[in-house]
XYZ file of C-alpha atoms in Angstrom:
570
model
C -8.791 13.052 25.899
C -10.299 15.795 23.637
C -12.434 15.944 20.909
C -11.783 18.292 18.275
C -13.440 19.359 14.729
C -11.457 17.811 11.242
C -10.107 20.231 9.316
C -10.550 18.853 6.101
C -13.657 16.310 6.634
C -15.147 18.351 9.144
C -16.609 15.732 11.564
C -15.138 15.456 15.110
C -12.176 12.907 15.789
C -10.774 12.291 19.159
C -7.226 12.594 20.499
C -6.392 9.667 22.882
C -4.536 10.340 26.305
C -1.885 8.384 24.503
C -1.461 9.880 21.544
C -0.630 13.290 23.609
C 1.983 11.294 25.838
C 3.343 10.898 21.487
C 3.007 14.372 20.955
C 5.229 15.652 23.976
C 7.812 13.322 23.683
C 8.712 14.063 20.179
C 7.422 17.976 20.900
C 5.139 18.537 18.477
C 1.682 19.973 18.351
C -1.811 17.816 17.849
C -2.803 17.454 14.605
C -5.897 19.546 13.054
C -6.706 16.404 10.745
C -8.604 13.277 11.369
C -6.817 10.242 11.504
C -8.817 8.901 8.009
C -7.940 12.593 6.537
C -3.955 12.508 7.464
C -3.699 8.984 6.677
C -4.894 10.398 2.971
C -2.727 13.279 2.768
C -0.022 10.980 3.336
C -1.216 8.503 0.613
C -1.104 11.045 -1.716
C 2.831 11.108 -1.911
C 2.875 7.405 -2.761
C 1.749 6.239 -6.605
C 2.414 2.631 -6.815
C 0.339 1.453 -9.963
C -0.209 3.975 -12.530
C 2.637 4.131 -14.619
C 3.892 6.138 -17.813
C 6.328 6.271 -20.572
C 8.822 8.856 -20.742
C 12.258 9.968 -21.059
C 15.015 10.476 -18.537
C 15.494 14.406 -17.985
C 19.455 13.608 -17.866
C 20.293 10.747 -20.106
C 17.268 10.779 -22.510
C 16.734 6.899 -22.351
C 13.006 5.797 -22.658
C 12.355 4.848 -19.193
C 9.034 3.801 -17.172
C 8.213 6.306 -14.377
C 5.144 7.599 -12.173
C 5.308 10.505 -13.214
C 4.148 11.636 -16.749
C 5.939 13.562 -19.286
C 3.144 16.693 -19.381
C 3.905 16.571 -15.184
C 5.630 19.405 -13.621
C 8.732 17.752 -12.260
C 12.147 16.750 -13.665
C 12.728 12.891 -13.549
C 15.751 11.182 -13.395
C 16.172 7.134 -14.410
C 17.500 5.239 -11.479
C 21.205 5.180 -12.661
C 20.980 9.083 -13.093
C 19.733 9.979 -9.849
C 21.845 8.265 -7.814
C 24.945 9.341 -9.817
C 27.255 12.274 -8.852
C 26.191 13.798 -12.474
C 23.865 16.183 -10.155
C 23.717 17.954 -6.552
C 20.720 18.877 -4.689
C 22.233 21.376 -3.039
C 22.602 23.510 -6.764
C 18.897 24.030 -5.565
C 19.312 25.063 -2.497
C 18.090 28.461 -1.395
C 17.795 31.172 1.483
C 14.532 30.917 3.917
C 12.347 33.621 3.027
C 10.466 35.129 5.901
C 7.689 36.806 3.651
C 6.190 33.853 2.446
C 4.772 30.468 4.304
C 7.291 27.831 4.477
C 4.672 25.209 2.632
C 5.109 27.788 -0.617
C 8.742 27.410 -1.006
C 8.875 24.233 -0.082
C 6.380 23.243 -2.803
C 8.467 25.071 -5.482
C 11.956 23.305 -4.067
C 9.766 19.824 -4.659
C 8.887 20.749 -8.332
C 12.759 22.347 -8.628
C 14.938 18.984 -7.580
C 15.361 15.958 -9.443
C 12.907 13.058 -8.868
C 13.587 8.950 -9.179
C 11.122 7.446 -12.193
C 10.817 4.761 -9.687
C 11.309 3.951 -5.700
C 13.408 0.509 -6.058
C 16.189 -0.834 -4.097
C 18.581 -3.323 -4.983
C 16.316 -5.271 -7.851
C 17.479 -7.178 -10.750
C 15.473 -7.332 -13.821
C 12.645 -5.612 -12.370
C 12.289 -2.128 -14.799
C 8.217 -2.564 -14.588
C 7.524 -2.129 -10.611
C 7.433 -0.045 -7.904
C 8.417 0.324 -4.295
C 9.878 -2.765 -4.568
C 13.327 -3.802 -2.414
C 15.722 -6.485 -2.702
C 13.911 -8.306 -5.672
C 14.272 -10.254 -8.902
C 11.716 -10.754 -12.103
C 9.062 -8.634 -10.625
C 6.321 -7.166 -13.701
C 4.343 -4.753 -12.378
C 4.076 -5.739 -8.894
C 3.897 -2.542 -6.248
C 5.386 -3.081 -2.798
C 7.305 -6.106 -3.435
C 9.889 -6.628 -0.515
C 12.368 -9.849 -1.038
C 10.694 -11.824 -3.483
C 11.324 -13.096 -7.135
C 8.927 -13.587 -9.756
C 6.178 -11.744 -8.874
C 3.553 -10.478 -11.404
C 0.754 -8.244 -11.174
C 0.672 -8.539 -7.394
C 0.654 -6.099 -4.246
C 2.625 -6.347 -1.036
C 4.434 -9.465 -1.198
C 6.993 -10.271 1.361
C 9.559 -13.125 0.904
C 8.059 -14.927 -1.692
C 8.485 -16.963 -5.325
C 6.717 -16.933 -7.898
C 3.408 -14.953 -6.562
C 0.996 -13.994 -9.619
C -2.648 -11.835 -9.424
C -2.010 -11.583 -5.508
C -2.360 -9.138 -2.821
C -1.017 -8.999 0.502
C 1.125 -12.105 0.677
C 4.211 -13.241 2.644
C 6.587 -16.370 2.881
C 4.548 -18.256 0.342
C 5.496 -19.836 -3.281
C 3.368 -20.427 -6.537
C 0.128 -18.993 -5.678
C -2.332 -17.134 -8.037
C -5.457 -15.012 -7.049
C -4.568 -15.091 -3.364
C -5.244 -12.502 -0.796
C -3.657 -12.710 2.724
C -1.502 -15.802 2.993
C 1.345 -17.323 4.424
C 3.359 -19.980 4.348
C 1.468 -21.120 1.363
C 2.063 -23.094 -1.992
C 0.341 -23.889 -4.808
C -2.886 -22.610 -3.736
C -5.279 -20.392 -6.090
C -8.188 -18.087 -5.183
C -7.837 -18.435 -1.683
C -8.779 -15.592 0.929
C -7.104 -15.589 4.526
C -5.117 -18.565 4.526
C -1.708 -19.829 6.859
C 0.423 -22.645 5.953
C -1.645 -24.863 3.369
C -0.780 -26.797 0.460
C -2.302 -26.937 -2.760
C -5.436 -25.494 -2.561
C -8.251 -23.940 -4.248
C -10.920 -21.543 -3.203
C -10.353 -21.739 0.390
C -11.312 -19.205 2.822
C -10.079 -18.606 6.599
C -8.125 -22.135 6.622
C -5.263 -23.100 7.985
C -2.564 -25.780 7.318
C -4.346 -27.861 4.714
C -3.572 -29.599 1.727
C -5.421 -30.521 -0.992
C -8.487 -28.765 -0.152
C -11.006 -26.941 -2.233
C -14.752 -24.503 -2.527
C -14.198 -24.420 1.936
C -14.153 -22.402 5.333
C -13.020 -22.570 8.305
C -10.718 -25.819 8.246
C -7.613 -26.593 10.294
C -5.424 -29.317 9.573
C -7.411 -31.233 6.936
C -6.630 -32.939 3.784
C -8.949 -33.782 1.311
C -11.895 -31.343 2.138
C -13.881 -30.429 -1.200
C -17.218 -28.093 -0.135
C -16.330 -28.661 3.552
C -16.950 -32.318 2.980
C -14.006 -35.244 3.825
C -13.076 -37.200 1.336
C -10.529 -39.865 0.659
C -7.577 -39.022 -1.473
C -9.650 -41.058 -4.833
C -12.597 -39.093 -4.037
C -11.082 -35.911 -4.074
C -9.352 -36.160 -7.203
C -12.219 -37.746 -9.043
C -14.998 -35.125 -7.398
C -12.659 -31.695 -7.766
C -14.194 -29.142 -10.023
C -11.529 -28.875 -13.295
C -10.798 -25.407 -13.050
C -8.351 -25.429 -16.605
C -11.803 -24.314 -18.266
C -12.827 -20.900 -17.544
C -16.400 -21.954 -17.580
C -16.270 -24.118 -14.395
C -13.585 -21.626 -12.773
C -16.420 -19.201 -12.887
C -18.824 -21.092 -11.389
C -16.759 -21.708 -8.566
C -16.515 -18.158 -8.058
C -19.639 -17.855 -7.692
C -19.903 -20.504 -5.166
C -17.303 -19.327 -3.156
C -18.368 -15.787 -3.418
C -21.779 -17.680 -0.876
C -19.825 -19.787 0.577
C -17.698 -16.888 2.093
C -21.503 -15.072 3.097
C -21.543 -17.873 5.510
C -18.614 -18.745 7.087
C -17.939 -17.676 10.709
C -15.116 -14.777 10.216
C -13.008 -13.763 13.073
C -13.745 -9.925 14.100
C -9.742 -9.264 13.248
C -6.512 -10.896 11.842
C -4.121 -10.946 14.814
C -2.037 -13.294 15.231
C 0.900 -13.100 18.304
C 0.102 -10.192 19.468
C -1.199 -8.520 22.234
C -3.189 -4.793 23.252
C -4.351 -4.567 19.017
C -6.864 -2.794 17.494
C -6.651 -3.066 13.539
C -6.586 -5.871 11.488
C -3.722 -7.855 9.633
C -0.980 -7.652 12.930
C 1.336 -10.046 13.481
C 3.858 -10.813 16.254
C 3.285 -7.197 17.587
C 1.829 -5.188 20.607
C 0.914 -2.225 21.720
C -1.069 -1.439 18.331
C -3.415 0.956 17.822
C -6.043 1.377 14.582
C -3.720 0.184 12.038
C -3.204 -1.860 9.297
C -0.848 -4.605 7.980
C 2.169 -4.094 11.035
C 4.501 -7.020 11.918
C 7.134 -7.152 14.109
C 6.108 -3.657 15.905
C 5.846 -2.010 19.223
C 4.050 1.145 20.222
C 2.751 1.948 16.823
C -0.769 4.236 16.047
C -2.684 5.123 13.316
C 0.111 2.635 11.061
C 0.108 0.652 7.906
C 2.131 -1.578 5.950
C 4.894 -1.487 8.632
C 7.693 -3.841 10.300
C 9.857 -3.844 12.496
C 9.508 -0.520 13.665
C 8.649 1.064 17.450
C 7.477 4.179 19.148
C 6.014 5.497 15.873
C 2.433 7.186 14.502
C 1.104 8.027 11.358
C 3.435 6.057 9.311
C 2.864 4.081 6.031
C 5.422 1.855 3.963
C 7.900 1.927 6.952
C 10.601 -0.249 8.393
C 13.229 -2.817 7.898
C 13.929 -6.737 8.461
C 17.575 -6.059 10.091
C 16.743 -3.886 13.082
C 14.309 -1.588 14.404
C 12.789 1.529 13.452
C 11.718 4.096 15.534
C 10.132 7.634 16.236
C 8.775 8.252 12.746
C 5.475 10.596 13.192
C 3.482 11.518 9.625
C 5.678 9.939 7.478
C 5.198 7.576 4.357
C 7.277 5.478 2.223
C 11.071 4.861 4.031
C 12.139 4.304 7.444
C 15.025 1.782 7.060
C 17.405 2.402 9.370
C 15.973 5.698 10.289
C 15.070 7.786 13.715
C 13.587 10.793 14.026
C 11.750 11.100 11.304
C 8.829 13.857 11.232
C 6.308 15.013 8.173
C 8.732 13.929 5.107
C 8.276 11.444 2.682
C 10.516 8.619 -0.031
C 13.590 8.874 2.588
C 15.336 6.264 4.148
C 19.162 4.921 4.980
C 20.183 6.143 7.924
C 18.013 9.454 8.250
C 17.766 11.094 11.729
C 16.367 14.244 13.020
C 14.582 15.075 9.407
C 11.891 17.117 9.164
C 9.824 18.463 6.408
C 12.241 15.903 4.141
C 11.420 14.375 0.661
C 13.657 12.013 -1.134
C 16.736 12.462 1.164
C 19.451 9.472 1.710
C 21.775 8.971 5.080
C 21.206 12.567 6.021
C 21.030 14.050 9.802
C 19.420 17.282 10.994
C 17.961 18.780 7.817
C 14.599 20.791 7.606
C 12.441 21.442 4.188
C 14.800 19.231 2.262
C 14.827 17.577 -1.080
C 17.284 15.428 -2.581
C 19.924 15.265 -0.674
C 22.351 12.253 0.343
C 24.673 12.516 3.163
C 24.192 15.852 4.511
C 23.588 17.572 7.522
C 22.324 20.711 8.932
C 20.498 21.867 5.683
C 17.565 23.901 4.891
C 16.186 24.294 1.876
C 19.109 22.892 0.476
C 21.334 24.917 1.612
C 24.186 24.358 4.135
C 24.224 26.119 7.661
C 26.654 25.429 10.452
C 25.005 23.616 13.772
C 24.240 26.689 15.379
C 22.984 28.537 12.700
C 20.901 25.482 11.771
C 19.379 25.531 15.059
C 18.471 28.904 15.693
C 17.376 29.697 11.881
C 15.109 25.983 12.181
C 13.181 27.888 15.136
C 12.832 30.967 14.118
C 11.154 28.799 11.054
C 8.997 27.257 13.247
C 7.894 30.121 15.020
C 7.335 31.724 11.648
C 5.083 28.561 10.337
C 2.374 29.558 13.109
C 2.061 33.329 12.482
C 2.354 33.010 8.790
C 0.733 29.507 7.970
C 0.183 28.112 3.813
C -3.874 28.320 3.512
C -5.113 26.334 0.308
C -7.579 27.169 -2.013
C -10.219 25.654 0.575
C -9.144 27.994 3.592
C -7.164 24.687 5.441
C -4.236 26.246 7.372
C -1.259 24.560 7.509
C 1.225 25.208 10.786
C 3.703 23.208 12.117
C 2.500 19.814 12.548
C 1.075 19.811 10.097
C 1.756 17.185 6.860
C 2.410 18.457 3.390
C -0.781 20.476 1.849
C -2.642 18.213 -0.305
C -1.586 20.876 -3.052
C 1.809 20.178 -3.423
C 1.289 16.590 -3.366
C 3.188 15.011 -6.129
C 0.052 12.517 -7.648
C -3.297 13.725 -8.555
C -5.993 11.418 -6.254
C -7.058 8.814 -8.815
C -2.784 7.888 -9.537
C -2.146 7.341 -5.353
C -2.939 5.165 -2.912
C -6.076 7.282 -1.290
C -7.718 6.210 -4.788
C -7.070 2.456 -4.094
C -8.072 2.789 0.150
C -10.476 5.596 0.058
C -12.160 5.436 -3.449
C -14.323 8.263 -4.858
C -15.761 9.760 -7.727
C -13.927 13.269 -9.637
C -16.554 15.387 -8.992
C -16.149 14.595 -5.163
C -12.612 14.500 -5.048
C -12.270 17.816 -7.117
C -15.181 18.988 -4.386
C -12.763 18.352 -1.482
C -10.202 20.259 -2.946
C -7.879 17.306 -4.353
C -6.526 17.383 -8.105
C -7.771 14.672 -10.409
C -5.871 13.327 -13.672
C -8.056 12.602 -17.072
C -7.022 9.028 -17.513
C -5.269 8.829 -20.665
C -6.905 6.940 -23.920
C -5.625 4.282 -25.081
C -5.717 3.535 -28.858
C -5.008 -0.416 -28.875
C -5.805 -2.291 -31.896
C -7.454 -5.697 -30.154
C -6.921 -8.334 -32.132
C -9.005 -10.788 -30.227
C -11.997 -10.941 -27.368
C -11.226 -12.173 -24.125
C -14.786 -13.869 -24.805
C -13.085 -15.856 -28.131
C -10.544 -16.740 -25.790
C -10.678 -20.891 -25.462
C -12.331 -22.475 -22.416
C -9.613 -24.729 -21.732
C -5.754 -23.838 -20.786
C -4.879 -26.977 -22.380
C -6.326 -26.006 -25.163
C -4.616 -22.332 -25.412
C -2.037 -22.278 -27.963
C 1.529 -20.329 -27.708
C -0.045 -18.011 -30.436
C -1.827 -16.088 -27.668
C 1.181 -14.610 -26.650
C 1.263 -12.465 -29.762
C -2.770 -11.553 -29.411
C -3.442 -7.840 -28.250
C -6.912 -8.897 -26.004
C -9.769 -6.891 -25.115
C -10.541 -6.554 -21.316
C -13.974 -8.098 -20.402
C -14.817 -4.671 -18.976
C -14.436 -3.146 -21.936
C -12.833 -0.024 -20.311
C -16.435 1.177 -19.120
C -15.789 0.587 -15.194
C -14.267 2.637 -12.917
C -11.537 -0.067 -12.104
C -8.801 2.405 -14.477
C -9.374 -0.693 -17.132
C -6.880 -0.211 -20.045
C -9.195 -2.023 -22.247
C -7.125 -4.382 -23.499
C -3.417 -6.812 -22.719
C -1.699 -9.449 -23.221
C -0.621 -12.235 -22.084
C 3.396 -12.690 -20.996
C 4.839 -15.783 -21.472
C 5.686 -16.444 -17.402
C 1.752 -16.003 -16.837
C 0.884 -18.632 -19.592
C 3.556 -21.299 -18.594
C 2.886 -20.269 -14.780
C -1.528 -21.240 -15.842
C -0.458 -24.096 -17.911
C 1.678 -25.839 -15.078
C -1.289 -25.309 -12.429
C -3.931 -26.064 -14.585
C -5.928 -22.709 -14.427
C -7.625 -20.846 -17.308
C -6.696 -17.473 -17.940
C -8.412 -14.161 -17.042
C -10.337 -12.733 -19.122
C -9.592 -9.032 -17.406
C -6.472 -6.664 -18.081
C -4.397 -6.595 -15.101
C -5.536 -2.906 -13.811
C -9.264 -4.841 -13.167
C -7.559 -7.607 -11.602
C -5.936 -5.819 -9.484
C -8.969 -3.906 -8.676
C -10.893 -7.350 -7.818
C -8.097 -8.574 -5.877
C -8.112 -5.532 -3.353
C -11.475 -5.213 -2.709
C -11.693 -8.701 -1.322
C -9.447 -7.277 1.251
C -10.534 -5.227 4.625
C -10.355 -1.848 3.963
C -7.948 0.505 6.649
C -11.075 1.580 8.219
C -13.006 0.395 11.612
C -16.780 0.123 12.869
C -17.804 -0.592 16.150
C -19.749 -3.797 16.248
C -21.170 -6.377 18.478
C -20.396 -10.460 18.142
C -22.912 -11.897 15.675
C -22.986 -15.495 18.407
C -26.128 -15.098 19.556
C -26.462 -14.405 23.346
C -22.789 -13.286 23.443
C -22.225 -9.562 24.964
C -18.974 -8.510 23.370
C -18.044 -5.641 21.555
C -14.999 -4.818 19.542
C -13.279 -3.064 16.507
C -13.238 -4.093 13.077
C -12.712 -3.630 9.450
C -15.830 -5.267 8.918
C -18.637 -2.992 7.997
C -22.021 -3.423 9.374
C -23.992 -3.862 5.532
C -21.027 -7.169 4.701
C -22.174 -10.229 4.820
C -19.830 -12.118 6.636
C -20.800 -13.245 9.931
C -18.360 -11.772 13.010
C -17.081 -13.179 16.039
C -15.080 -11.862 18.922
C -12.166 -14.078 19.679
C -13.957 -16.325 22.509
C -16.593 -17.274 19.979
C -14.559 -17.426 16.904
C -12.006 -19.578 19.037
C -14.564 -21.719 20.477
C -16.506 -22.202 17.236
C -13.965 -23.045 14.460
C -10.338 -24.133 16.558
């Protein structure tokens, strides 16, 4: 074990005895970064929300992209990229041994082609990103075998999902975080297997419950009381008006404050430290993994082994493995080191962005079905292996140093300069939030959000009370945001309603929001853990244990260790 100084935070992170067994078997130096630091600089290659209009650099359609006109790259609709109307390896170009290999890799990055958005295999889905294997999804990030999903956030296997975040094998559910195996349930938090629902928190396999904790296998619970079937009908809040959904926001909100809350989400799994894991082991500070082996310092990953310092990895037919700083990809891949947006079939890639089914390429962009490349350009094997360490060897004697002195060897991810998103457009905005000053501080690029001229033609306030009482006119009505764009949520001041949301509220009797869907969003993901971990003690008084978890010392919620939680609630 060894402790060792951040880089780019400064404060001291250790490296485990394990995470060195990592580091020789793939041969590869320890990193310089903290884990919270490097799990940053990786978010800052992936921009799932904030979208712009633009034109394709090839065809000159209108399309919708993350990347804005005024940026520096050349973007390609989806059709366009993936044609043969354009080769990556027209960019291609000798290694030069004068400058660091971080400076012409940057300019390569800026030179090649880029897809408006990641998607793969969607139908009607022209407003979302990172989404795979989908239909009808509206501005939905992360959306992985699903259909109908709107305004939601890593769904997985699921119909008709609206205003939700981190959801998986569940139907017709609106303002949920974390669930699965759910239908018809709204504003729930943390809940497996139940049945239409409503403000439920840390519950499993109920139906018809509502404004409760901690139940398993109930029916009939309203405010943690039983009721009969007559009772519960006539006694249920009517949450159609807006006014009495409110108030049982509120009452949830204290109702959560004291409800006995497991330390982590695990659930068949064993050897875990992180929270959201499922049917997994051997895991190690990370975040939303299923299906995984041997994984450290993850998030959002499944079915993938032997891997560390991934995000947005993996695939449902078959496992993943040996992926080491690497974000958005993995399916069907091996080998995979410090490269980004690259997936179907890649092995032996390093220092890769945007590559497809290639093997044995080094400071790549673009390309699709190649091998032993650098820079684009085409070597034989043995050429490709002797120039790659003599590349190597030159990234350690002459290593990239950014504006804030960070050196950048091999090992090393992509300098947070050549990053492809500005802070407040990736994720590190959404995980790691922080104001411009401070980001600009630390050295990281910052985009002026953009001003939007709207003409509102109604208040979300002058909105009526009732969704029975909404008329079909309000599709046509350009509504102001309660928020008025004045909080730091990226509000676009005003929307509108589509007309899937309004027949979607109308058939589950449930008033509509009075936010634009950028504050929505916002609200959904901060009822979520964040990717972060305290050391804490069980809350049970006169219990000894100690543990991990995303919980943070100032929350409210009162944390168990497993024994306790077990013994208190199952």
């Amino acid at each position: 074990m060894e402790t060792k100084s951040c880089q780019n935070c400064k404060e001291n992170f250790v490296i485990e005895p394990e995470d060195f067994v990592f580091y020789e078997k793939i041969k590869v130096p320890p990193p310089t970064f903290c884990p919270e630091c490097r799990m940053i600089r990786r978010f800052l290659w992936r921009n799932e929300r904030t979208l712009y209009k633009r034109k394709c650099d090839l065809c000159s359609k209108d399309i919708i992209a993350m990347y804005s006109a005024d940026s520096d790259f050349t973007v390609y609709c989806s059709d366009c990229w993936y044609s043969d109307q354009w080769d990556p390896m027209e960019y291609g170009s000798d290694y030069d041994f004068s400058v660091p290999f971080f400076s012409q890799f940057g300019l390569l990055v800026k030179k090649v082609p880029r897809i408006a958005l990641e998607g793969y295999q969607n139908l009607n889905s022209p407003f979302t990103n990172y989404t795979w294997f989908s239909k009808d999804v509206y501005l939905s990030a992360s959306t992985l075998y699903s259909e109908n999903v709107f305004n939601s956030q890593a769904t997985s296997n699921g119909a008709d999902i609206f205003d939700c975040d981190n959801t998986s094998r569940s139907n017709t559910c609106l303002d949920v975080v974390t669930a699965d195996k759910c239908s018809r349930c709204y504003s729930c938090i943390q809940v497996q297997e139940s049945l239409d629902s409503r403000f439920l928190y840390d519950c499993k396999n109920c139906t018809s419950c509502m404004l409760s904790h901690n139940l398993r296998h109930k029916s009939y619970v309203l405010r943690n009381k039983q009721l009969t079937k007559e009772e519960y009908e006539k006694e249920k809040p009517d949450i159609g008006s807006f006014k009495i959904q409110c108030e049982c926001e509120a009452e949830f909100a204290h109702l959560r404050s004291g409800a006995v809350t497991r330390f982590a989400s695990v659930t068949k799994s064993e050897n875990t430290t992180g929270d959201y894991i499922t049917n997994s082991k051997n895991i190690y500070r990370s975040f939303g993994v299923d299906n995984a082996e041997n994984i450290r310092y993850g998030s959002r990953a499944t079915y993938i082994k032997d891997s560390m310092d991934v995000h947005g990895v993996g695939s449902s037919d078959g496992a993943v493995e040996l992926l080491y700083e690497f974000i958005n990809g993995g399916y069907k891949d091996s080998r995979m080191f410090f490269s980004a947006n690259s997936y179907e079939g890649m092995l032996n890639a390093y220092y890769c962005d945007y590559c497809r089914g290639s093997e044995n390429v080094f400071g790549c962009v673009g390309l699709k079905k190649k091998q032993y490349c650098i820079l684009n350009k085409q070597y034989l094997k043995e050429e490709y292996l002797e120039l790659v360490s003599k590349i190597i060897e030159h990234m350690n004697k002459m290593p990239y140093v950014d504006a804030s002195g960070i050196e950048y060897k091999y090992g090393e991810f992509f300098p947070s300069e050549i990053a492809p998103f500005t802070y407040n457009e990736s994720l590190a905005q959404e995980y790691f939030p922080i104001r411009q000053d401070v980001a600009e501080t630390a050295g990281y690029r910052w985009r002026k959000q953009e001003e939007k001229s709207y003409r509102i033609t109604i208040l979300s306030s002058a909105l009526p009370d009732h969704i029975n009482d909404t008329p079909d006119s309000i599709l046509k009505e350009v509504i102001g945001c309660e928020h008025r764009a004045e909080c730091s949520e990226q509000c676009t001041g005003a929307y509108k309603i589509t007309p899937a949301e309004l027949n979607f509220h109308r058939a589950n009797g449930v008033a509509l929001s009075r936010l634009c869907m950028n504050c929505r969003h916002s609200a959904q993901f901060k009822k979520r853990t964040p990717m972060q971990l305290w050391h804490r003690h069980c809350m049970k008084k006169g219990c000894p244990n100690e543990f991990e978890t995303s919980y943070a010392p100032d929350r409210p919620e009162i944390i168990y260790c497993e024994s306790c939680y077990q013994q208190e609630v199952v």
